[in-house]
Every structure is written in C-alpha cells, then in structure tokens.
Amino acid sequence: MRTSFPATDTGTAEPGHRIPVAVHTPDPISRAGVLSQLRPHPTVEVLDDPGARAGAVAVLIADVLDETTFSRLRRLVRNDGARAVLVVGQIREAELLAVIECGVGAIVWRHEATAHRLLQAVLAASRGDGDLPADLLGRLINQVGSLQRSTAGQPGTPRSGLAPREIDVLRLVAEGMDTGEIASKLSYSERTVKNVMHGLTTRLHLRNRAHAVAYALREGYI
C-alpha cells in the first residue's frame, strides 16, 4: 500500500520523453537487479554512468540509513540536482522527516521493490510528485504532530504565511488526490493547481510535494 502526492498515471511518461535513471548502491547484486527491472520499460533511459546529469532520477538503495547514505542523498539532490528515489530496508522514526527534507520525494521498501513499484516511484519522482508507502505517511503525520506539540507556544517559532488556496491545494494533495481531482474539487484549472504548487515550493524552498505536505503539517496548516 502506498500514498502518492498526487497519485497520477504511472504507466506512461510524456510522449517521446525518456527519463534518465541512475542507480546508486555499493551492492553490485542490488544494482544489477534494479537495472534489469527498469531497462525493459520504453520510457526509462538507464544510465550506465551514475554520475551527475541534469534532470536524472537517482535511485539510491540502502538497507538502513546512516551518515554515509544521508551525505549521498544530500549530494545527489542539492549538488547534482537529481530527483531521488530511496529504496530502503527500514527507516527509524527519527530519520523520516530528515529523509523528506533531504529532498527525497519517493520511497520504496526493499521488500516491495518489484519492477512495477520501482517504475511508479521513478515516474513520480521525475514529475516532482511524492510517493510514500501509506505506513510512512502515517508515521510522518504523527512525527510532525509531535513536533508541533513540542514547539507550541514557544516564542520566536518561525511561521511563514500560506495563502488560503495554497492550504486548500495542500490539504487535497495530502489526501492523495491527483492534479485533475484537485482542480475539479476546487473549480480550478489543472494549470492553476500546478502553478500554486510551484509557487509555494519555490517561495518556501521546499524540495518537492512530499516536503510541502510535511511543511504544512509541521506548521499546523493542515
């Protein structure tokens, strides 16, 4: 079970567009397995050289999250400009928000990393969408709620304003609605919904839609 931000068609990419994908792991068996699962799909261009390439999706595979993994994530997203998919065996409670704030928008459990599931995550990341297992979304909401309670009433706690329509869009994104569903629900055009998301993520320096939802939860907007 997974939750997307938003959940959109995962079977196709833009016509004529192939998504460059680089796989990062020190384990050659894991690398070979992921490459063999992604290569057959016509919308994916698997990169033999995992070096930096603008617009690429970086699939990072790890059993657990340690400082080496976090450093690699930060480098891939912030320095190389990649859109990251994290395939991981486990995430501790204290690590989840840090992963989102590193810029990871799509997370796949290693035991669920089938060809179809990996493709879903790659396509979501390439669009700038979020794609989290449903159990992780619940943990994220609980963790952010705890942070809210621990900082409530503290002087000097920063809070950046969100416009009412930004809150409306984020609330529906958090419920898993896709762009078309949000547009229909709010009587907006799909372009308007996309512009709202782009505007708030740019203004608040948020890395993707999952990060935007985490921010809105943390700040008490939704």
Coordinates of N, CA and C in Angstrom, one line a residue:
M1 N 0.9 -1.2 0.0 CA 0.0 0.0 0.0 C 0.9 1.2 0.0
R2 N 0.5 2.2 -0.8 CA 1.3 3.4 -0.9 C 0.4 4.6 -1.0
T3 N 1.0 5.8 -0.8 CA 0.3 7.0 -0.9 C 1.1 8.0 -1.8
S4 N 0.5 8.6 -2.8 CA 1.2 9.5 -3.7 C 0.7 10.9 -3.5
F5 N 1.6 11.8 -3.8 CA 1.3 13.3 -3.7 C 1.6 13.9 -5.1
P6 N 0.7 14.0 -6.0 CA -0.5 13.3 -6.1 C -0.4 12.0 -6.8
A7 N -1.4 11.1 -6.7 CA -1.4 9.9 -7.4 C -1.8 10.1 -8.8
T8 N -0.9 9.9 -9.8 CA -1.2 10.1 -11.2 C -0.9 8.8 -12.0
D9 N -1.2 8.8 -13.3 CA -1.0 7.7 -14.1 C 0.5 7.3 -14.1
T10 N 0.8 6.1 -13.7 CA 2.2 5.6 -13.5 C 2.6 4.8 -14.7
G11 N 1.9 4.6 -15.7 CA 2.3 3.7 -16.8 C 2.9 4.4 -17.9
T12 N 2.9 5.8 -18.0 CA 3.4 6.5 -19.1 C 4.1 7.7 -18.7
A13 N 5.0 8.2 -19.5 CA 5.7 9.5 -19.4 C 5.2 10.4 -20.5
E14 N 5.8 11.6 -20.6 CA 5.4 12.4 -21.7 C 5.8 11.8 -23.0
P15 N 5.0 12.0 -24.1 CA 5.3 11.3 -25.3 C 6.7 11.7 -25.8
G16 N 7.5 10.7 -26.3 CA 8.8 11.0 -26.8 C 9.8 11.3 -25.8
H17 N 9.5 11.3 -24.5 CA 10.4 11.6 -23.4 C 10.8 10.4 -22.7
R18 N 12.2 10.2 -22.6 CA 12.7 9.1 -21.8 C 13.3 9.6 -20.5
I19 N 13.0 9.0 -19.4 CA 13.5 9.5 -18.1 C 14.9 8.9 -17.9
P20 N 15.9 9.8 -17.7 CA 17.3 9.2 -17.4 C 17.3 8.8 -15.9
V21 N 17.7 7.6 -15.7 CA 17.7 7.0 -14.3 C 19.1 6.5 -14.0
A22 N 19.7 6.9 -12.9 CA 21.0 6.4 -12.4 C 20.8 5.6 -11.1
V23 N 21.4 4.4 -11.0 CA 21.2 3.6 -9.8 C 22.5 3.7 -9.0
H24 N 22.3 4.0 -7.7 CA 23.4 4.2 -6.8 C 23.4 3.2 -5.6
T25 N 24.3 2.3 -5.5 CA 24.4 1.4 -4.5 C 25.8 0.7 -4.5
P26 N 26.4 0.5 -3.3 CA 27.7 -0.2 -3.3 C 27.5 -1.7 -3.5
D27 N 26.3 -2.2 -3.6 CA 26.0 -3.7 -3.7 C 25.8 -4.0 -5.2
P28 N 26.7 -4.7 -5.9 CA 26.5 -5.0 -7.3 C 25.3 -5.8 -7.6
I29 N 24.9 -6.7 -6.7 CA 23.8 -7.5 -7.0 C 22.5 -6.7 -7.0
S30 N 22.4 -5.8 -6.0 CA 21.2 -4.9 -6.0 C 21.2 -4.0 -7.2
R31 N 22.3 -3.5 -7.6 CA 22.4 -2.7 -8.8 C 21.9 -3.4 -10.0
A32 N 22.4 -4.6 -10.2 CA 22.1 -5.4 -11.4 C 20.6 -5.7 -11.4
G33 N 20.0 -6.0 -10.2 CA 18.6 -6.3 -10.1 C 17.7 -5.2 -10.5
V34 N 18.0 -4.0 -10.0 CA 17.2 -2.8 -10.3 C 17.4 -2.4 -11.8
L35 N 18.6 -2.5 -12.3 CA 18.8 -2.2 -13.7 C 18.0 -3.2 -14.6
S36 N 18.0 -4.4 -14.3 CA 17.3 -5.4 -15.1 C 15.8 -5.2 -15.1
Q37 N 15.3 -4.6 -13.9 CA 13.8 -4.3 -13.8 C 13.4 -3.1 -14.6
L38 N 14.3 -2.1 -14.7 CA 13.9 -0.8 -15.3 C 14.2 -0.8 -16.8
R39 N 15.3 -1.5 -17.2 CA 15.7 -1.4 -18.6 C 14.6 -1.7 -19.6
P40 N 13.8 -2.7 -19.4 CA 12.8 -3.0 -20.5 C 11.7 -2.0 -20.7
H41 N 11.6 -1.0 -19.8 CA 10.5 -0.1 -20.0 C 10.9 1.0 -21.0
P42 N 10.1 1.3 -22.0 CA 10.5 2.2 -23.0 C 10.6 3.7 -22.6
T43 N 10.0 4.1 -21.5 CA 10.1 5.5 -21.0 C 11.3 5.7 -20.1
V44 N 12.1 4.7 -19.9 CA 13.2 4.8 -19.0 C 14.5 4.7 -19.8
E45 N 15.4 5.6 -19.5 CA 16.8 5.5 -20.1 C 17.7 5.2 -19.0
V46 N 18.2 4.0 -18.8 CA 19.1 3.6 -17.8 C 20.5 4.1 -18.1
L47 N 21.1 4.9 -17.2 CA 22.4 5.4 -17.4 C 23.5 4.5 -16.8
D48 N 24.4 4.1 -17.7 CA 25.5 3.2 -17.2 C 26.4 3.9 -16.3
D49 N 26.6 5.2 -16.5 CA 27.5 6.0 -15.6 C 26.6 6.7 -14.6
P50 N 26.7 6.4 -13.3 CA 25.8 7.0 -12.3 C 26.2 8.5 -12.0
G51 N 27.1 9.1 -12.8 CA 27.5 10.5 -12.5 C 26.3 11.4 -12.7
A52 N 26.6 12.7 -12.3 CA 25.6 13.7 -12.4 C 25.1 14.0 -13.8
R53 N 23.8 14.1 -13.9 CA 23.2 14.5 -15.2 C 21.9 15.3 -14.9
A54 N 21.8 16.4 -15.5 CA 20.6 17.3 -15.2 C 19.3 16.6 -15.5
G55 N 18.4 16.6 -14.6 CA 17.1 16.1 -14.8 C 17.0 14.6 -14.6
A56 N 18.0 13.9 -14.1 CA 18.0 12.5 -13.9 C 17.3 12.1 -12.6
V57 N 16.8 10.9 -12.6 CA 16.2 10.4 -11.4 C 17.3 9.5 -10.8
A58 N 17.7 9.7 -9.5 CA 18.7 8.9 -8.9 C 18.0 7.9 -7.9
V59 N 18.2 6.6 -8.2 CA 17.6 5.5 -7.3 C 18.7 5.1 -6.4
L60 N 18.6 5.4 -5.1 CA 19.6 5.1 -4.1 C 19.1 3.9 -3.3
I61 N 19.9 2.9 -3.2 CA 19.5 1.6 -2.5 C 20.3 1.5 -1.2
A62 N 19.6 1.2 -0.1 CA 20.3 1.1 1.2 C 19.5 0.2 2.1
D63 N 20.2 -0.6 2.9 CA 19.5 -1.4 3.9 C 19.0 -0.5 5.0
V64 N 19.8 0.3 5.6 CA 19.5 1.2 6.6 C 20.1 2.6 6.3
L65 N 19.6 3.6 7.0 CA 20.1 5.0 6.8 C 21.2 5.3 7.8
D66 N 22.4 5.6 7.3 CA 23.5 6.0 8.1 C 24.0 7.4 7.6
E67 N 25.0 7.9 8.2 CA 25.5 9.2 7.7 C 26.0 9.2 6.3
T68 N 26.6 8.1 5.9 CA 27.1 8.0 4.5 C 25.9 8.1 3.5
T69 N 24.8 7.4 3.9 CA 23.6 7.4 3.0 C 23.0 8.8 2.9
F70 N 22.9 9.5 4.1 CA 22.4 10.9 4.1 C 23.3 11.8 3.3
S71 N 24.6 11.7 3.5 CA 25.5 12.5 2.7 C 25.4 12.3 1.2
R72 N 25.2 11.1 0.8 CA 25.0 10.8 -0.6 C 23.7 11.4 -1.1
L73 N 22.6 11.3 -0.3 CA 21.3 11.8 -0.7 C 21.4 13.3 -0.8
R74 N 22.1 14.0 0.1 CA 22.2 15.5 0.0 C 23.0 15.9 -1.2
R75 N 24.0 15.1 -1.5 CA 24.9 15.4 -2.7 C 24.1 15.3 -4.0
L76 N 23.3 14.1 -4.1 CA 22.5 13.9 -5.3 C 21.5 14.9 -5.5
V77 N 20.8 15.4 -4.5 CA 19.7 16.3 -4.6 C 20.2 17.7 -4.7
R78 N 21.0 18.1 -3.8 CA 21.4 19.5 -3.7 C 22.5 19.9 -4.7
N79 N 23.5 19.0 -4.8 CA 24.6 19.4 -5.7 C 24.4 19.0 -7.1
D80 N 23.9 17.7 -7.3 CA 23.7 17.2 -8.7 C 22.4 17.6 -9.3
G81 N 21.4 18.0 -8.5 CA 20.1 18.4 -9.0 C 19.2 17.2 -9.4
A82 N 19.5 16.0 -8.8 CA 18.8 14.8 -9.2 C 17.5 14.8 -8.4
R83 N 16.5 14.0 -8.9 CA 15.3 13.7 -8.2 C 15.4 12.3 -7.6
A84 N 15.3 12.2 -6.3 CA 15.8 11.0 -5.6 C 14.6 10.0 -5.3
V85 N 14.9 8.7 -5.6 CA 14.0 7.6 -5.1 C 14.9 6.8 -4.1
L86 N 14.4 6.7 -2.9 CA 15.1 5.9 -1.9 C 14.5 4.5 -1.8
V87 N 15.3 3.5 -2.0 CA 14.8 2.1 -1.8 C 15.6 1.6 -0.6
V88 N 14.8 1.4 0.5 CA 15.4 1.1 1.8 C 14.8 0.0 2.6
G89 N 15.5 -0.7 3.4 CA 15.0 -1.8 4.2 C 14.2 -1.3 5.4
Q90 N 14.7 -0.2 6.1 CA 14.0 0.3 7.2 C 14.3 1.8 7.4
I91 N 13.4 2.5 8.0 CA 13.6 3.9 8.4 C 13.2 4.1 9.8
R92 N 14.1 4.5 10.7 CA 13.7 4.8 12.1 C 12.9 6.0 12.2
E93 N 12.1 6.1 13.2 CA 11.2 7.3 13.4 C 11.9 8.6 13.3
A94 N 13.1 8.7 13.9 CA 13.8 10.0 13.9 C 14.4 10.3 12.6
E95 N 14.4 9.4 11.6 CA 15.1 9.6 10.3 C 14.1 10.1 9.3
L96 N 12.8 9.9 9.5 CA 11.8 10.0 8.4 C 11.7 11.5 7.9
L97 N 11.6 12.4 8.8 CA 11.5 13.8 8.4 C 12.8 14.3 7.8
A98 N 13.9 13.8 8.3 CA 15.2 14.2 7.7 C 15.3 13.7 6.3
V99 N 14.8 12.5 6.0 CA 14.8 12.0 4.6 C 14.0 12.9 3.7
I100 N 12.8 13.3 4.1 CA 11.9 14.1 3.3 C 12.6 15.5 3.1
E101 N 13.2 16.0 4.1 CA 13.9 17.3 4.0 C 15.2 17.3 3.2
C102 N 15.7 16.1 3.0 CA 16.9 15.9 2.1 C 16.4 16.1 0.7
G103 N 15.2 16.0 0.4 CA 14.7 16.1 -1.0 C 14.2 14.9 -1.6
V104 N 14.1 13.8 -0.8 CA 13.6 12.5 -1.3 C 12.0 12.6 -1.4
G105 N 11.5 12.4 -2.6 CA 10.1 12.5 -2.8 C 9.4 11.2 -2.9
A106 N 10.2 10.1 -3.2 CA 9.6 8.8 -3.4 C 10.4 7.8 -2.6
I107 N 9.7 6.9 -1.8 CA 10.4 5.9 -1.0 C 9.7 4.6 -1.3
V108 N 10.6 3.6 -1.5 CA 10.1 2.2 -1.8 C 10.8 1.3 -0.7
W109 N 10.0 0.5 -0.1 CA 10.5 -0.6 0.8 C 11.2 -1.6 -0.1
R110 N 12.4 -2.1 0.4 CA 13.1 -3.1 -0.4 C 12.3 -4.3 -0.7
H111 N 11.5 -4.8 0.3 CA 10.8 -6.0 0.1 C 9.6 -5.8 -0.9
E112 N 9.3 -4.5 -1.3 CA 8.2 -4.3 -2.2 C 8.8 -3.8 -3.5
A113 N 10.1 -3.8 -3.8 CA 10.7 -3.2 -4.9 C 10.6 -4.1 -6.2
T114 N 9.4 -4.3 -6.6 CA 9.1 -5.0 -7.9 C 9.4 -4.0 -9.0
A115 N 9.4 -4.6 -10.3 CA 9.6 -3.7 -11.4 C 8.5 -2.7 -11.5
H116 N 7.3 -3.1 -11.3 CA 6.2 -2.1 -11.4 C 6.3 -1.1 -10.3
R117 N 6.6 -1.5 -9.1 CA 6.7 -0.5 -8.0 C 7.8 0.5 -8.2
L118 N 9.0 0.0 -8.7 CA 10.1 0.9 -9.0 C 9.8 1.9 -10.0
L119 N 9.1 1.4 -11.1 CA 8.7 2.3 -12.2 C 7.7 3.4 -11.7
Q120 N 6.8 3.0 -10.8 CA 5.9 4.0 -10.2 C 6.6 5.1 -9.5
A121 N 7.6 4.7 -8.7 CA 8.4 5.7 -8.0 C 9.2 6.6 -8.9
V122 N 9.8 6.0 -9.9 CA 10.7 6.7 -10.8 C 9.8 7.8 -11.6
L123 N 8.7 7.4 -12.1 CA 7.8 8.3 -12.8 C 7.3 9.4 -11.9
A124 N 7.0 9.1 -10.6 CA 6.5 10.1 -9.7 C 7.6 11.1 -9.4
A125 N 8.8 10.6 -9.2 CA 10.0 11.5 -8.9 C 10.3 12.4 -10.1
S126 N 10.2 11.8 -11.3 CA 10.5 12.6 -12.5 C 9.5 13.8 -12.6
R127 N 8.3 13.6 -12.2 CA 7.3 14.7 -12.3 C 7.4 15.7 -11.1
G128 N 8.2 15.3 -10.1 CA 8.2 16.2 -8.9 C 7.2 15.8 -7.9
D129 N 6.5 14.7 -8.1 CA 5.4 14.3 -7.2 C 6.1 13.5 -6.0
G130 N 5.3 13.3 -5.0 CA 5.7 12.4 -3.9 C 5.1 11.1 -4.0
D131 N 5.8 10.1 -3.5 CA 5.2 8.7 -3.5 C 5.8 8.0 -2.3
L132 N 4.9 7.9 -1.2 CA 5.4 7.3 0.0 C 4.5 6.0 0.3
P133 N 5.1 5.0 0.9 CA 4.2 3.9 1.4 C 3.3 4.5 2.5
A134 N 2.0 4.0 2.5 CA 1.0 4.5 3.4 C 1.4 4.5 4.8
D135 N 2.1 3.5 5.2 CA 2.5 3.4 6.7 C 3.5 4.5 7.0
L136 N 4.3 4.9 6.0 CA 5.3 6.0 6.3 C 4.6 7.3 6.4
L137 N 3.5 7.5 5.6 CA 2.7 8.8 5.7 C 2.1 8.9 7.0
G138 N 1.6 7.8 7.6 CA 1.0 7.9 8.9 C 2.1 8.2 10.0
R139 N 3.3 7.6 9.8 CA 4.4 8.0 10.7 C 4.8 9.4 10.6
L140 N 4.8 9.9 9.4 CA 5.2 11.3 9.1 C 4.2 12.2 9.8
I141 N 2.9 12.0 9.6 CA 1.9 12.8 10.3 C 2.1 12.8 11.8
N142 N 2.3 11.6 12.4 CA 2.5 11.5 13.8 C 3.7 12.3 14.3
Q143 N 4.8 12.1 13.5 CA 6.0 12.8 13.9 C 5.9 14.3 13.9
V144 N 5.3 14.8 12.8 CA 5.1 16.2 12.7 C 4.2 16.8 13.7
G145 N 3.2 16.0 14.1 CA 2.3 16.4 15.2 C 3.0 16.5 16.5
S146 N 4.0 15.6 16.7 CA 4.8 15.7 18.0 C 5.6 16.9 18.0
L147 N 6.2 17.3 16.8 CA 7.0 18.5 16.7 C 6.1 19.7 17.0
Q148 N 4.9 19.7 16.5 CA 4.0 20.8 16.7 C 3.7 21.0 18.2
R149 N 3.5 19.9 18.8 CA 3.1 20.0 20.3 C 4.3 20.4 21.1
S150 N 5.5 20.0 20.7 CA 6.7 20.4 21.5 C 7.1 21.8 21.3
T151 N 6.7 22.5 20.1 CA 7.1 23.9 19.9 C 5.9 24.8 20.1
A152 N 4.8 24.3 20.4 CA 3.6 25.2 20.6 C 3.8 26.2 21.7
G153 N 3.6 27.4 21.4 CA 3.7 28.5 22.4 C 5.1 29.0 22.6
Q154 N 6.1 28.4 22.0 CA 7.4 28.9 22.2 C 7.6 30.2 21.4
P155 N 8.2 31.2 22.1 CA 8.4 32.5 21.4 C 9.5 32.3 20.3
G156 N 9.3 33.0 19.2 CA 10.3 33.0 18.2 C 10.2 31.9 17.2
T157 N 9.2 31.0 17.4 CA 9.0 29.9 16.4 C 8.6 30.5 15.1
P158 N 9.4 30.2 14.0 CA 9.1 30.8 12.7 C 7.8 30.3 12.1
R159 N 7.1 31.1 11.4 CA 5.9 30.7 10.7 C 5.7 31.5 9.4
S160 N 5.8 30.9 8.3 CA 5.6 31.7 7.0 C 4.2 31.5 6.6
G161 N 3.6 32.6 6.1 CA 2.2 32.5 5.7 C 1.9 31.7 4.5
L162 N 0.8 31.0 4.4 CA 0.3 30.4 3.2 C -1.0 31.0 2.9
A163 N -1.2 31.2 1.6 CA -2.5 31.7 1.1 C -3.6 30.7 1.3
P164 N -4.8 31.1 1.5 CA -5.9 30.1 1.6 C -6.0 29.1 0.5
R165 N -5.8 29.5 -0.7 CA -5.9 28.5 -1.8 C -4.7 27.5 -1.8
E166 N -3.5 28.0 -1.3 CA -2.4 27.1 -1.1 C -2.7 26.0 -0.1
I167 N -3.3 26.4 1.0 CA -3.7 25.5 2.0 C -4.7 24.5 1.5
D168 N -5.7 25.0 0.7 CA -6.7 24.1 0.1 C -6.1 23.1 -0.8
V169 N -5.1 23.5 -1.6 CA -4.5 22.6 -2.5 C -3.6 21.6 -1.7
L170 N -2.9 22.0 -0.8 CA -2.0 21.1 0.0 C -2.9 20.1 0.8
R171 N -4.0 20.5 1.3 CA -4.9 19.6 2.0 C -5.3 18.4 1.1
L172 N -5.7 18.7 -0.1 CA -6.1 17.7 -1.0 C -4.9 16.9 -1.5
V173 N -3.8 17.5 -1.7 CA -2.6 16.7 -2.0 C -2.3 15.7 -1.0
A174 N -2.4 16.1 0.3 CA -2.1 15.2 1.4 C -3.1 14.1 1.5
E175 N -4.3 14.3 0.9 CA -5.3 13.2 0.8 C -5.1 12.3 -0.3
G176 N -4.1 12.5 -1.1 CA -3.7 11.6 -2.2 C -4.4 11.9 -3.5
M177 N -5.1 13.1 -3.7 CA -5.8 13.4 -4.9 C -4.7 13.8 -6.0
D178 N -5.0 13.5 -7.2 CA -4.2 13.9 -8.3 C -4.5 15.4 -8.7
T179 N -3.7 15.9 -9.7 CA -3.9 17.3 -10.1 C -5.3 17.5 -10.7
G180 N -5.8 16.6 -11.5 CA -7.1 16.7 -12.1 C -8.2 16.7 -11.0
E181 N -8.1 15.8 -10.0 CA -9.1 15.7 -9.0 C -9.1 17.0 -8.1
I182 N -7.9 17.5 -7.9 CA -7.8 18.8 -7.1 C -8.5 19.9 -7.8
A183 N -8.2 20.0 -9.1 CA -8.7 21.1 -10.0 C -10.3 21.0 -10.0
S184 N -10.8 19.8 -10.1 CA -12.2 19.6 -10.1 C -12.9 20.0 -8.8
K185 N -12.2 19.5 -7.7 CA -12.7 19.8 -6.4 C -12.8 21.3 -6.1
L186 N -11.8 22.0 -6.5 CA -11.7 23.4 -6.2 C -12.2 24.3 -7.3
S187 N -12.6 23.7 -8.4 CA -13.1 24.5 -9.6 C -11.9 25.4 -10.1
Y188 N -10.7 24.8 -10.1 CA -9.6 25.5 -10.7 C -9.2 24.7 -12.0
S189 N -8.4 25.3 -12.9 CA -7.8 24.6 -14.0 C -6.6 23.8 -13.4
E190 N -6.2 22.7 -14.2 CA -5.0 22.0 -13.7 C -3.8 22.8 -13.7
R191 N -3.7 23.8 -14.7 CA -2.5 24.7 -14.7 C -2.5 25.5 -13.4
T192 N -3.6 26.0 -13.0 CA -3.7 26.8 -11.7 C -3.1 25.9 -10.6
V193 N -3.6 24.7 -10.5 CA -3.1 23.8 -9.4 C -1.6 23.7 -9.4
K194 N -1.1 23.4 -10.6 CA 0.4 23.3 -10.8 C 1.1 24.5 -10.4
N195 N 0.5 25.7 -10.8 CA 1.2 27.0 -10.5 C 1.2 27.2 -9.0
V196 N 0.1 26.9 -8.3 CA 0.0 27.0 -6.9 C 1.1 26.2 -6.2
M197 N 1.3 25.0 -6.6 CA 2.3 24.1 -6.0 C 3.7 24.6 -6.3
H198 N 3.9 25.0 -7.6 CA 5.2 25.6 -7.9 C 5.5 26.8 -7.2
G199 N 4.5 27.7 -7.0 CA 4.8 28.9 -6.3 C 5.1 28.8 -4.9
L200 N 4.4 27.9 -4.2 CA 4.7 27.7 -2.7 C 6.0 27.0 -2.5
T201 N 6.3 26.0 -3.3 CA 7.5 25.2 -3.1 C 8.7 26.1 -3.4
T202 N 8.6 27.0 -4.4 CA 9.7 27.9 -4.8 C 9.9 28.9 -3.7
R203 N 8.8 29.5 -3.2 CA 8.9 30.6 -2.2 C 9.4 30.1 -0.9
L204 N 9.0 28.9 -0.5 CA 9.4 28.4 0.8 C 10.6 27.4 0.7
H205 N 11.2 27.3 -0.5 CA 12.4 26.5 -0.7 C 12.1 25.0 -0.3
L206 N 11.0 24.6 -0.7 CA 10.6 23.2 -0.4 C 11.0 22.3 -1.7
R207 N 11.5 21.1 -1.4 CA 12.1 20.4 -2.5 C 11.1 19.6 -3.4
N208 N 10.0 19.3 -2.9 CA 9.0 18.5 -3.7 C 7.7 18.5 -3.0
R209 N 6.7 17.8 -3.5 CA 5.3 17.9 -2.9 C 5.3 17.2 -1.5
A210 N 6.0 16.1 -1.4 CA 6.1 15.5 -0.1 C 6.6 16.4 1.0
H211 N 7.7 17.1 0.6 CA 8.3 18.1 1.5 C 7.3 19.2 1.8
A212 N 6.5 19.6 0.8 CA 5.5 20.7 1.0 C 4.4 20.2 2.0
V213 N 4.0 18.9 1.9 CA 3.0 18.4 2.8 C 3.5 18.3 4.2
A214 N 4.8 17.9 4.3 CA 5.4 17.8 5.6 C 5.5 19.2 6.3
Y215 N 5.8 20.2 5.5 CA 5.9 21.6 6.0 C 4.5 22.0 6.5
A216 N 3.5 21.8 5.7 CA 2.2 22.2 6.0 C 1.7 21.5 7.3
L217 N 2.0 20.3 7.5 CA 1.7 19.5 8.7 C 2.4 20.1 9.9
R218 N 3.7 20.3 9.7 CA 4.5 20.8 10.8 C 4.1 22.2 11.3
E219 N 3.7 23.0 10.3 CA 3.3 24.4 10.7 C 1.8 24.5 11.1
G220 N 1.1 23.4 11.0 CA -0.3 23.4 11.5 C -1.3 23.9 10.5
Y221 N -1.0 23.9 9.3 CA -1.9 24.4 8.2 C -2.9 23.3 7.9
I222 N -2.5 22.1 7.9 CA -3.4 21.0 7.5 C -3.4 19.9 8.6

